[in-house]
């Protein structure tokens, strides 16, 4: 069976991200952190979003409320693009 989760401490160590950043993303509802065998984990499908959030936060100094607003707007744009494609 394919491994679908990575322990957050392992991910943070490899990507040089503070684990409290990941926990804060979860507190704001931006990601899910399931507990597997007593360890907080990330689903691999969330890694791209976490990298984006990390860039917004660390490189552009955007707070978590701003990241949430940007996430919402990007989802809305994607939804509108899909609707446009269906109408074509």
mmCIF file of C-alpha atoms in Angstrom:
data_model
loop_
_atom_site.group_PDB
_atom_site.id
_atom_site.type_symbol
_atom_site.label_atom_id
_atom_site.label_comp_id
_atom_site.label_asym_id
_atom_site.label_seq_id
_atom_site.Cartn_x
_atom_site.Cartn_y
_atom_site.Cartn_z
ATOM 1 C CA UNK A 1 0.000 0.000 0.000
ATOM 2 C CA UNK A 2 1.237 3.440 -0.919
ATOM 3 C CA UNK A 3 2.213 5.751 1.943
ATOM 4 C CA UNK A 4 -0.244 8.662 2.001
ATOM 5 C CA UNK A 5 0.864 10.550 5.114
ATOM 6 C CA UNK A 6 4.023 12.114 6.492
ATOM 7 C CA UNK A 7 4.669 12.935 10.145
ATOM 8 C CA UNK A 8 4.785 16.712 10.582
ATOM 9 C CA UNK A 9 8.087 16.668 12.497
ATOM 10 C CA UNK A 10 9.678 14.705 9.660
ATOM 11 C CA UNK A 11 8.252 17.079 7.034
ATOM 12 C CA UNK A 12 9.314 20.174 8.972
ATOM 13 C CA UNK A 13 12.837 18.861 9.417
ATOM 14 C CA UNK A 14 13.219 18.145 5.697
ATOM 15 C CA UNK A 15 11.620 21.393 4.536
ATOM 16 C CA UNK A 16 13.106 23.646 7.251
ATOM 17 C CA UNK A 17 9.690 24.877 8.393
ATOM 18 C CA UNK A 18 8.825 25.540 12.024
ATOM 19 C CA UNK A 19 6.311 22.930 13.290
ATOM 20 C CA UNK A 20 4.336 25.701 15.006
ATOM 21 C CA UNK A 21 3.641 27.128 11.541
ATOM 22 C CA UNK A 22 2.001 23.841 10.531
ATOM 23 C CA UNK A 23 0.006 23.756 13.776
ATOM 24 C CA UNK A 24 -1.139 27.339 13.176
ATOM 25 C CA UNK A 25 -2.314 26.438 9.670
ATOM 26 C CA UNK A 26 -4.402 23.670 11.216
ATOM 27 C CA UNK A 27 -5.808 26.033 13.869
ATOM 28 C CA UNK A 28 -6.971 28.404 11.133
ATOM 29 C CA UNK A 29 -8.594 25.504 9.286
ATOM 30 C CA UNK A 30 -6.265 25.773 6.304
ATOM 31 C CA UNK A 31 -5.086 22.147 6.573
ATOM 32 C CA UNK A 32 -6.096 18.942 8.340
ATOM 33 C CA UNK A 33 -3.767 17.181 10.748
ATOM 34 C CA UNK A 34 -4.938 13.632 11.387
ATOM 35 C CA UNK A 35 -3.340 11.694 14.212
ATOM 36 C CA UNK A 36 -1.991 8.343 13.074
ATOM 37 C CA UNK A 37 -0.422 6.004 15.616
ATOM 38 C CA UNK A 38 -0.165 8.907 18.068
ATOM 39 C CA UNK A 39 1.642 11.259 15.664
ATOM 40 C CA UNK A 40 0.289 14.339 13.885
ATOM 41 C CA UNK A 41 0.521 13.788 10.143
ATOM 42 C CA UNK A 42 0.026 15.581 6.853
ATOM 43 C CA UNK A 43 -1.650 14.024 3.847
ATOM 44 C CA UNK A 44 0.567 14.215 0.776
ATOM 45 C CA UNK A 45 -2.215 16.001 -1.116
ATOM 46 C CA UNK A 46 -1.762 18.990 1.227
ATOM 47 C CA UNK A 47 1.972 19.459 0.653
ATOM 48 C CA UNK A 48 1.598 21.749 -2.357
ATOM 49 C CA UNK A 49 -0.782 24.009 -0.425
ATOM 50 C CA UNK A 50 1.561 24.067 2.580
ATOM 51 C CA UNK A 51 4.454 25.133 0.357
ATOM 52 C CA UNK A 52 2.293 27.927 -1.041
ATOM 53 C CA UNK A 53 1.205 29.029 2.455
ATOM 54 C CA UNK A 54 4.819 28.900 3.616
ATOM 55 C CA UNK A 55 5.893 31.153 0.747
ATOM 56 C CA UNK A 56 3.084 33.615 1.477
ATOM 57 C CA UNK A 57 3.870 33.718 5.183
ATOM 58 C CA UNK A 58 7.679 33.670 5.284
ATOM 59 C CA UNK A 59 8.608 35.378 2.014
ATOM 60 C CA UNK A 60 5.749 37.878 1.732
ATOM 61 C CA UNK A 61 4.987 38.355 5.461
ATOM 62 C CA UNK A 62 1.281 37.607 5.043
ATOM 63 C CA UNK A 63 -0.520 36.656 8.253
ATOM 64 C CA UNK A 64 -2.822 33.659 8.607
ATOM 65 C CA UNK A 65 -5.981 35.699 8.075
ATOM 66 C CA UNK A 66 -4.505 36.987 4.820
ATOM 67 C CA UNK A 67 -3.518 33.480 3.753
ATOM 68 C CA UNK A 68 -7.081 32.315 4.403
ATOM 69 C CA UNK A 69 -8.471 35.196 2.318
ATOM 70 C CA UNK A 70 -6.057 34.431 -0.532
ATOM 71 C CA UNK A 71 -6.964 30.719 -0.377
ATOM 72 C CA UNK A 72 -10.652 31.595 -0.575
ATOM 73 C CA UNK A 73 -10.118 33.910 -3.569
ATOM 74 C CA UNK A 74 -8.012 31.313 -5.411
ATOM 75 C CA UNK A 75 -10.711 28.691 -4.865
ATOM 76 C CA UNK A 76 -13.317 31.130 -6.183
ATOM 77 C CA UNK A 77 -11.213 31.862 -9.285
ATOM 78 C CA UNK A 78 -10.801 28.131 -9.933
ATOM 79 C CA UNK A 79 -14.555 27.616 -9.560
ATOM 80 C CA UNK A 80 -15.290 30.444 -11.995
ATOM 81 C CA UNK A 81 -12.768 29.068 -14.504
ATOM 82 C CA UNK A 82 -14.442 25.662 -14.367
ATOM 83 C CA UNK A 83 -17.834 27.275 -14.862
ATOM 84 C CA UNK A 84 -16.492 29.221 -17.841
ATOM 85 C CA UNK A 85 -15.127 26.028 -19.411
ATOM 86 C CA UNK A 86 -18.509 24.326 -18.994
ATOM 87 C CA UNK A 87 -20.269 27.230 -20.662
ATOM 88 C CA UNK A 88 -17.927 27.113 -23.645
#
